[in-house]
mmCIF file of C-alpha atoms in Angstrom:
data_model
loop_
_atom_site.group_PDB
_atom_site.id
_atom_site.type_symbol
_atom_site.label_atom_id
_atom_site.label_comp_id
_atom_site.label_asym_id
_atom_site.label_seq_id
_atom_site.Cartn_x
_atom_site.Cartn_y
_atom_site.Cartn_z
ATOM 1 C CA MET A 1278 -54.045 -20.312 -53.583
ATOM 2 C CA PRO A 1279 -57.403 -21.346 -52.046
ATOM 3 C CA TRP A 1280 -58.184 -19.491 -48.809
ATOM 4 C CA ASN A 1281 -60.821 -20.642 -46.346
ATOM 5 C CA PRO A 1282 -62.498 -17.622 -44.710
ATOM 6 C CA GLU A 1283 -64.065 -19.789 -41.994
ATOM 7 C CA ILE A 1284 -60.723 -21.197 -40.806
ATOM 8 C CA TYR A 1285 -59.019 -17.801 -41.114
ATOM 9 C CA ASN A 1286 -61.726 -16.071 -39.058
ATOM 10 C CA THR A 1287 -61.544 -18.645 -36.267
ATOM 11 C CA PHE A 1288 -58.874 -16.357 -34.810
ATOM 12 C CA LYS A 1289 -60.680 -13.167 -35.762
ATOM 13 C CA ASP A 1290 -60.175 -11.401 -32.425
ATOM 14 C CA ILE A 1291 -56.437 -12.099 -32.447
ATOM 15 C CA ARG A 1292 -56.040 -10.944 -36.050
ATOM 16 C CA TYR A 1293 -58.009 -7.725 -35.445
ATOM 17 C CA LYS A 1294 -55.743 -6.340 -32.692
ATOM 18 C CA PRO A 1295 -52.860 -5.372 -35.029
ATOM 19 C CA PHE A 1296 -55.396 -4.005 -37.528
ATOM 20 C CA TYR A 1297 -56.712 -1.537 -34.959
ATOM 21 C CA ASP A 1298 -53.165 -0.588 -33.943
ATOM 22 C CA LEU A 1299 -52.283 0.097 -37.574
ATOM 23 C CA ALA A 1300 -55.477 2.087 -38.177
ATOM 24 C CA GLU A 1301 -54.623 4.322 -35.216
ATOM 25 C CA LEU A 1302 -51.452 5.465 -36.997
ATOM 26 C CA ILE A 1303 -53.489 7.015 -39.838
ATOM 27 C CA LYS A 1304 -53.863 10.791 -39.632
ATOM 28 C CA PRO A 1305 -57.443 12.165 -39.902
ATOM 29 C CA VAL A 1306 -58.272 12.518 -43.596
ATOM 30 C CA LYS A 1307 -61.210 13.337 -45.866
ATOM 31 C CA ASN A 1308 -62.017 13.701 -49.539
ATOM 32 C CA ILE A 1309 -59.262 11.319 -50.597
ATOM 33 C CA LYS A 1310 -58.825 7.932 -52.321
ATOM 34 C CA ALA A 1311 -57.633 4.955 -50.290
ATOM 35 C CA ILE A 1312 -56.829 1.358 -51.128
ATOM 36 C CA ASP A 1313 -56.673 -1.683 -48.859
ATOM 37 C CA LEU A 1314 -54.303 -4.256 -50.345
ATOM 38 C CA GLY A 1315 -55.163 -7.847 -49.441
ATOM 39 C CA CYS A 1316 -58.489 -6.900 -47.880
ATOM 40 C CA GLY A 1317 -59.649 -10.506 -47.390
ATOM 41 C CA THR A 1318 -63.335 -10.674 -46.531
ATOM 42 C CA GLY A 1319 -63.522 -6.874 -46.542
ATOM 43 C CA GLU A 1320 -64.697 -6.559 -42.940
ATOM 44 C CA GLN A 1321 -61.665 -4.559 -41.865
ATOM 45 C CA THR A 1322 -61.926 -2.288 -44.912
ATOM 46 C CA ALA A 1323 -65.542 -1.639 -43.896
ATOM 47 C CA ILE A 1324 -64.352 -0.591 -40.438
ATOM 48 C CA LEU A 1325 -61.949 1.874 -42.065
ATOM 49 C CA ALA A 1326 -64.731 3.199 -44.305
ATOM 50 C CA ASP A 1327 -66.872 3.798 -41.211
ATOM 51 C CA LYS A 1328 -64.005 5.459 -39.357
ATOM 52 C CA PHE A 1329 -63.123 7.746 -42.298
ATOM 53 C CA LYS A 1330 -66.540 8.433 -43.780
ATOM 54 C CA GLU A 1331 -65.285 11.061 -46.259
ATOM 55 C CA VAL A 1332 -62.728 8.731 -47.813
ATOM 56 C CA ASP A 1333 -63.400 6.533 -50.860
ATOM 57 C CA PHE A 1334 -62.058 3.051 -50.147
ATOM 58 C CA LEU A 1335 -61.238 0.273 -52.591
ATOM 59 C CA GLY A 1336 -60.489 -3.152 -51.153
ATOM 60 C CA VAL A 1337 -58.551 -5.550 -53.372
ATOM 61 C CA ASP A 1338 -57.759 -9.198 -52.835
ATOM 62 C CA SER A 1339 -56.617 -12.052 -55.063
ATOM 63 C CA SER A 1340 -58.921 -14.627 -53.424
ATOM 64 C CA ALA A 1341 -62.428 -15.011 -54.827
ATOM 65 C CA GLU A 1342 -63.313 -17.115 -51.757
ATOM 66 C CA MET A 1343 -62.384 -14.319 -49.375
ATOM 67 C CA LEU A 1344 -64.048 -11.604 -51.457
ATOM 68 C CA GLU A 1345 -67.351 -13.489 -51.584
ATOM 69 C CA LYS A 1346 -68.418 -11.966 -48.264
ATOM 70 C CA SER A 1347 -67.384 -8.447 -49.288
ATOM 71 C CA LYS A 1348 -70.318 -8.094 -51.697
ATOM 72 C CA LEU A 1349 -72.665 -7.426 -48.790
ATOM 73 C CA LEU A 1350 -70.426 -4.667 -47.417
ATOM 74 C CA GLU A 1351 -70.287 -2.366 -50.430
ATOM 75 C CA LYS A 1352 -71.682 1.146 -49.992
ATOM 76 C CA LYS A 1353 -71.175 4.685 -51.252
ATOM 77 C CA ASN A 1354 -67.551 5.022 -50.097
ATOM 78 C CA LEU A 1355 -66.576 1.342 -50.191
ATOM 79 C CA HIS A 1356 -66.047 -0.982 -53.146
ATOM 80 C CA PHE A 1357 -64.106 -4.185 -53.787
ATOM 81 C CA LYS A 1358 -62.151 -5.688 -56.656
ATOM 82 C CA LYS A 1359 -60.373 -8.983 -57.340
ATOM 83 C CA ALA A 1360 -56.717 -8.273 -58.066
ATOM 84 C CA THR A 1361 -53.239 -9.023 -56.791
ATOM 85 C CA THR A 1362 -50.968 -6.380 -55.318
ATOM 86 C CA GLU A 1363 -48.732 -6.720 -58.357
ATOM 87 C CA GLU A 1364 -51.651 -6.174 -60.756
ATOM 88 C CA THR A 1365 -52.654 -3.109 -58.771
ATOM 89 C CA ILE A 1366 -49.171 -1.645 -59.126
ATOM 90 C CA GLU A 1367 -49.246 -2.177 -62.891
ATOM 91 C CA THR A 1368 -52.265 0.143 -63.225
ATOM 92 C CA SER A 1369 -50.104 3.063 -61.976
ATOM 93 C CA GLU A 1370 -53.207 4.527 -60.298
ATOM 94 C CA LYS A 1371 -52.330 7.035 -57.564
ATOM 95 C CA TRP A 1372 -53.673 6.973 -54.001
ATOM 96 C CA ASP A 1373 -53.788 9.171 -50.903
ATOM 97 C CA LEU A 1374 -53.688 6.227 -48.508
ATOM 98 C CA ILE A 1375 -52.217 2.789 -49.094
ATOM 99 C CA PHE A 1376 -53.229 0.418 -46.308
ATOM 100 C CA SER A 1377 -52.378 -3.259 -45.973
ATOM 101 C CA ASN A 1378 -52.944 -5.461 -42.942
ATOM 102 C CA ALA A 1379 -51.286 -8.896 -42.886
ATOM 103 C CA ALA A 1380 -51.098 -9.298 -46.655
ATOM 104 C CA LEU A 1381 -47.810 -8.090 -48.138
ATOM 105 C CA GLN A 1382 -45.909 -11.026 -46.621
ATOM 106 C CA TRP A 1383 -47.439 -12.972 -49.542
ATOM 107 C CA SER A 1384 -45.686 -10.737 -52.089
ATOM 108 C CA ASN A 1385 -42.035 -11.307 -52.956
ATOM 109 C CA GLU A 1386 -39.007 -9.008 -53.256
ATOM 110 C CA HIS A 1387 -39.980 -6.292 -50.801
ATOM 111 C CA GLU A 1388 -36.886 -4.290 -51.699
ATOM 112 C CA ILE A 1389 -38.524 -3.807 -55.123
ATOM 113 C CA LEU A 1390 -42.187 -3.973 -54.113
ATOM 114 C CA PHE A 1391 -42.222 -1.304 -51.414
ATOM 115 C CA PRO A 1392 -40.670 1.517 -53.489
ATOM 116 C CA LYS A 1393 -43.176 0.727 -56.268
ATOM 117 C CA LEU A 1394 -46.078 0.946 -53.830
ATOM 118 C CA ILE A 1395 -44.867 4.163 -52.239
ATOM 119 C CA ASN A 1396 -44.458 5.650 -55.714
ATOM 120 C CA LEU A 1397 -48.240 5.258 -56.119
ATOM 121 C CA LEU A 1398 -48.854 7.802 -53.349
ATOM 122 C CA HIS A 1399 -49.756 11.413 -53.978
ATOM 123 C CA SER A 1400 -47.757 14.011 -52.059
ATOM 124 C CA LYS A 1401 -48.786 13.865 -48.363
ATOM 125 C CA GLY A 1402 -50.257 10.422 -48.986
ATOM 126 C CA GLN A 1403 -50.042 7.916 -46.144
ATOM 127 C CA PHE A 1404 -48.513 4.444 -46.170
ATOM 128 C CA ALA A 1405 -49.642 2.008 -43.456
ATOM 129 C CA VAL A 1406 -48.612 -1.665 -43.536
ATOM 130 C CA GLN A 1407 -48.659 -4.501 -41.015
ATOM 131 C CA MET A 1408 -47.096 -7.946 -41.496
ATOM 132 C CA PRO A 1409 -46.176 -10.906 -39.300
ATOM 133 C CA VAL A 1410 -42.433 -11.220 -38.725
ATOM 134 C CA GLN A 1411 -42.389 -14.700 -40.215
ATOM 135 C CA PRO A 1412 -38.625 -15.377 -39.956
ATOM 136 C CA GLU A 1413 -38.780 -14.879 -36.173
ATOM 137 C CA ASN A 1414 -42.078 -16.595 -35.341
ATOM 138 C CA LYS A 1415 -41.701 -20.097 -33.895
ATOM 139 C CA LEU A 1416 -44.486 -21.841 -35.858
ATOM 140 C CA ASN A 1417 -42.997 -20.543 -39.116
ATOM 141 C CA LYS A 1418 -39.537 -21.750 -38.087
ATOM 142 C CA ILE A 1419 -40.875 -25.233 -37.331
ATOM 143 C CA LEU A 1420 -42.653 -25.285 -40.695
ATOM 144 C CA ILE A 1421 -39.540 -24.350 -42.685
ATOM 145 C CA GLU A 1422 -37.449 -26.940 -40.843
ATOM 146 C CA LEU A 1423 -40.036 -29.591 -41.672
ATOM 147 C CA VAL A 1424 -40.311 -28.863 -45.404
ATOM 148 C CA ASN A 1425 -36.509 -29.051 -45.663
ATOM 149 C CA GLU A 1426 -36.544 -32.615 -44.346
ATOM 150 C CA GLU A 1427 -37.298 -35.911 -46.059
ATOM 151 C CA PRO A 1428 -39.714 -37.310 -46.989
ATOM 152 C CA PHE A 1429 -41.506 -33.952 -47.131
ATOM 153 C CA LYS A 1430 -38.891 -32.308 -49.336
ATOM 154 C CA THR A 1431 -39.605 -35.006 -51.932
ATOM 155 C CA PHE A 1432 -43.363 -34.896 -51.379
ATOM 156 C CA LEU A 1433 -43.309 -31.144 -52.057
ATOM 157 C CA LYS A 1434 -40.922 -31.537 -55.023
ATOM 158 C CA GLY A 1435 -38.531 -29.142 -53.312
ATOM 159 C CA PHE A 1436 -41.116 -26.394 -52.917
ATOM 160 C CA LYS A 1437 -40.413 -24.008 -50.076
ATOM 161 C CA ARG A 1438 -41.699 -20.487 -49.614
ATOM 162 C CA ASP A 1439 -39.028 -18.390 -47.929
ATOM 163 C CA SER A 1440 -40.452 -15.353 -46.193
ATOM 164 C CA PRO A 1441 -39.855 -12.048 -48.013
ATOM 165 C CA VAL A 1442 -40.180 -10.092 -44.746
ATOM 166 C CA LEU A 1443 -37.078 -7.973 -44.149
ATOM 167 C CA SER A 1444 -35.492 -6.545 -41.005
ATOM 168 C CA ILE A 1445 -36.553 -3.332 -39.288
ATOM 169 C CA ASP A 1446 -33.342 -1.632 -40.455
ATOM 170 C CA GLU A 1447 -34.012 -2.631 -44.063
ATOM 171 C CA TYR A 1448 -37.572 -1.306 -43.984
ATOM 172 C CA ALA A 1449 -36.418 1.941 -42.383
ATOM 173 C CA GLN A 1450 -33.964 2.460 -45.244
ATOM 174 C CA LEU A 1451 -36.553 1.497 -47.869
ATOM 175 C CA LEU A 1452 -39.182 3.895 -46.526
ATOM 176 C CA PHE A 1453 -36.658 6.712 -46.208
ATOM 177 C CA ASP A 1454 -35.168 6.176 -49.684
ATOM 178 C CA SER A 1455 -38.674 6.052 -51.163
ATOM 179 C CA GLY A 1456 -39.462 9.544 -49.908
ATOM 180 C CA LEU A 1457 -41.457 8.996 -46.734
ATOM 181 C CA GLU A 1458 -41.320 11.235 -43.679
ATOM 182 C CA ASP A 1459 -42.804 10.893 -40.180
ATOM 183 C CA ILE A 1460 -41.641 7.273 -40.405
ATOM 184 C CA GLN A 1461 -42.831 4.967 -37.645
ATOM 185 C CA ILE A 1462 -41.713 1.341 -37.435
ATOM 186 C CA LEU A 1463 -42.904 -0.827 -34.573
ATOM 187 C CA GLN A 1464 -42.395 -4.498 -33.751
ATOM 188 C CA LYS A 1465 -44.996 -5.771 -31.328
ATOM 189 C CA VAL A 1466 -45.813 -9.143 -29.817
ATOM 190 C CA TYR A 1467 -49.457 -10.225 -29.994
ATOM 191 C CA PRO A 1468 -49.522 -13.234 -27.644
ATOM 192 C CA ILE A 1469 -51.643 -16.261 -28.454
ATOM 193 C CA ILE A 1470 -52.570 -18.288 -25.378
ATOM 194 C CA ALA A 1471 -53.303 -21.885 -26.340
ATOM 195 C CA ASP A 1472 -54.880 -24.456 -24.034
ATOM 196 C CA ASP A 1473 -53.850 -27.245 -26.421
ATOM 197 C CA HIS A 1474 -51.481 -27.800 -29.331
ATOM 198 C CA ASN A 1475 -54.282 -28.054 -31.879
ATOM 199 C CA THR A 1476 -55.025 -24.371 -31.290
ATOM 200 C CA LEU A 1477 -51.519 -23.453 -32.447
ATOM 201 C CA TYR A 1478 -51.781 -25.753 -35.445
ATOM 202 C CA ASN A 1479 -55.169 -24.335 -36.396
ATOM 203 C CA PHE A 1480 -53.826 -20.781 -36.194
ATOM 204 C CA ILE A 1481 -51.119 -21.356 -38.806
ATOM 205 C CA SER A 1482 -53.282 -23.720 -40.897
ATOM 206 C CA GLY A 1483 -55.368 -20.722 -41.983
ATOM 207 C CA SER A 1484 -52.382 -18.827 -43.407
ATOM 208 C CA ALA A 1485 -48.737 -19.901 -43.839
ATOM 209 C CA LEU A 1486 -49.565 -23.607 -44.086
ATOM 210 C CA ILE A 1487 -51.911 -23.213 -47.063
ATOM 211 C CA PRO A 1488 -49.383 -23.344 -49.971
ATOM 212 C CA TYR A 1489 -47.932 -26.569 -48.575
ATOM 213 C CA MET A 1490 -51.230 -28.313 -47.909
ATOM 214 C CA GLU A 1491 -52.472 -27.683 -51.442
ATOM 215 C CA ARG A 1492 -49.414 -29.538 -52.782
ATOM 216 C CA LEU A 1493 -49.979 -32.672 -50.677
ATOM 217 C CA GLU A 1494 -52.601 -35.384 -50.953
ATOM 218 C CA GLY A 1495 -53.766 -38.472 -49.088
ATOM 219 C CA GLU A 1496 -51.183 -40.213 -46.921
ATOM 220 C CA GLN A 1497 -48.558 -37.561 -47.668
ATOM 221 C CA LYS A 1498 -50.790 -34.854 -46.225
ATOM 222 C CA GLU A 1499 -51.721 -37.009 -43.229
ATOM 223 C CA LEU A 1500 -48.062 -37.675 -42.378
ATOM 224 C CA PHE A 1501 -47.152 -34.020 -42.838
ATOM 225 C CA VAL A 1502 -49.920 -32.831 -40.504
ATOM 226 C CA LYS A 1503 -49.146 -35.536 -37.925
ATOM 227 C CA THR A 1504 -45.425 -34.694 -37.904
ATOM 228 C CA TYR A 1505 -46.008 -30.958 -37.774
ATOM 229 C CA LYS A 1506 -48.365 -31.330 -34.815
ATOM 230 C CA GLU A 1507 -45.763 -33.471 -33.043
ATOM 231 C CA ARG A 1508 -43.108 -30.797 -33.606
ATOM 232 C CA ILE A 1509 -45.447 -28.142 -32.234
ATOM 233 C CA ALA A 1510 -46.023 -30.263 -29.113
ATOM 234 C CA GLU A 1511 -42.247 -30.667 -28.670
ATOM 235 C CA SER A 1512 -41.653 -26.934 -29.033
ATOM 236 C CA PHE A 1513 -44.425 -25.974 -26.609
ATOM 237 C CA PRO A 1514 -44.116 -28.592 -23.824
ATOM 238 C CA ARG A 1515 -46.073 -26.582 -21.237
ATOM 239 C CA LEU A 1516 -49.827 -25.991 -21.443
ATOM 240 C CA PRO A 1517 -51.407 -23.571 -21.558
ATOM 241 C CA ALA A 1518 -48.771 -22.312 -24.001
ATOM 242 C CA ILE A 1519 -47.942 -18.741 -24.924
ATOM 243 C CA TYR A 1520 -47.001 -18.116 -28.542
ATOM 244 C CA SER A 1521 -45.240 -14.757 -28.826
ATOM 245 C CA PHE A 1522 -46.471 -13.904 -32.317
ATOM 246 C CA LYS A 1523 -44.467 -10.935 -33.606
ATOM 247 C CA ARG A 1524 -45.825 -8.380 -36.058
ATOM 248 C CA LEU A 1525 -44.279 -5.371 -37.785
ATOM 249 C CA LEU A 1526 -46.159 -2.087 -38.231
ATOM 250 C CA LEU A 1527 -44.847 0.398 -40.806
ATOM 251 C CA TYR A 1528 -46.073 3.952 -41.358
ATOM 252 C CA GLY A 1529 -44.962 7.058 -43.217
ATOM 253 C CA ILE A 1530 -46.152 10.112 -45.177
ATOM 254 C CA LYS A 1531 -45.012 10.839 -48.737
ATOM 255 C CA ILE A 1532 -42.998 14.035 -49.049
#
């Protein structure tokens, strides 16, 4: 799936707020190994490496486009590697901190994935994950409604990516059953204030919209974008608009 770092980073300030909130949950550590799953351009991993100078960080991401910028950030306690979360799990390598900011929503079957990830932690290892609550966020709801309609259902050959993000209760049970203690689960709204509807479209175009856009061409893509923008305008009739973007922060320590 081709990511565009420039489009994604248009909303850099908005995307960094939950990162800092998640980083604050991490207990002070040193002389350990940490991994950042879905590190993107690596800029946030570099912030972590500066914050925890005695921790060896590895940032992994499946996108070569996103990782291109990370080459300039490497240093003694920070390195990067191209790999998916699933490929990382298959190595069975153990970690003292597993960190992931806005990435695991791209991996399926969380009821299977999360126990596998937590199993990669050493005793007293920390697990810190943040994801958008896609099933509850309005732009995601509009998108799913649209791809279920004709002619877009035909254009996309029936493709639809249902969000794997579970409920707070389900994550609480998963983290507990997987042997975590000091569990903290927070849902928080990170408001996006938009002066126009294009701002809202541009925000989702750099993430959840990508797998649909890469399956459309020419007039199909033009109609899809036009219709989606119209639906956004209908759903946010007042400007400036507030988009109550919900995110989930998960934290725990391995027993």
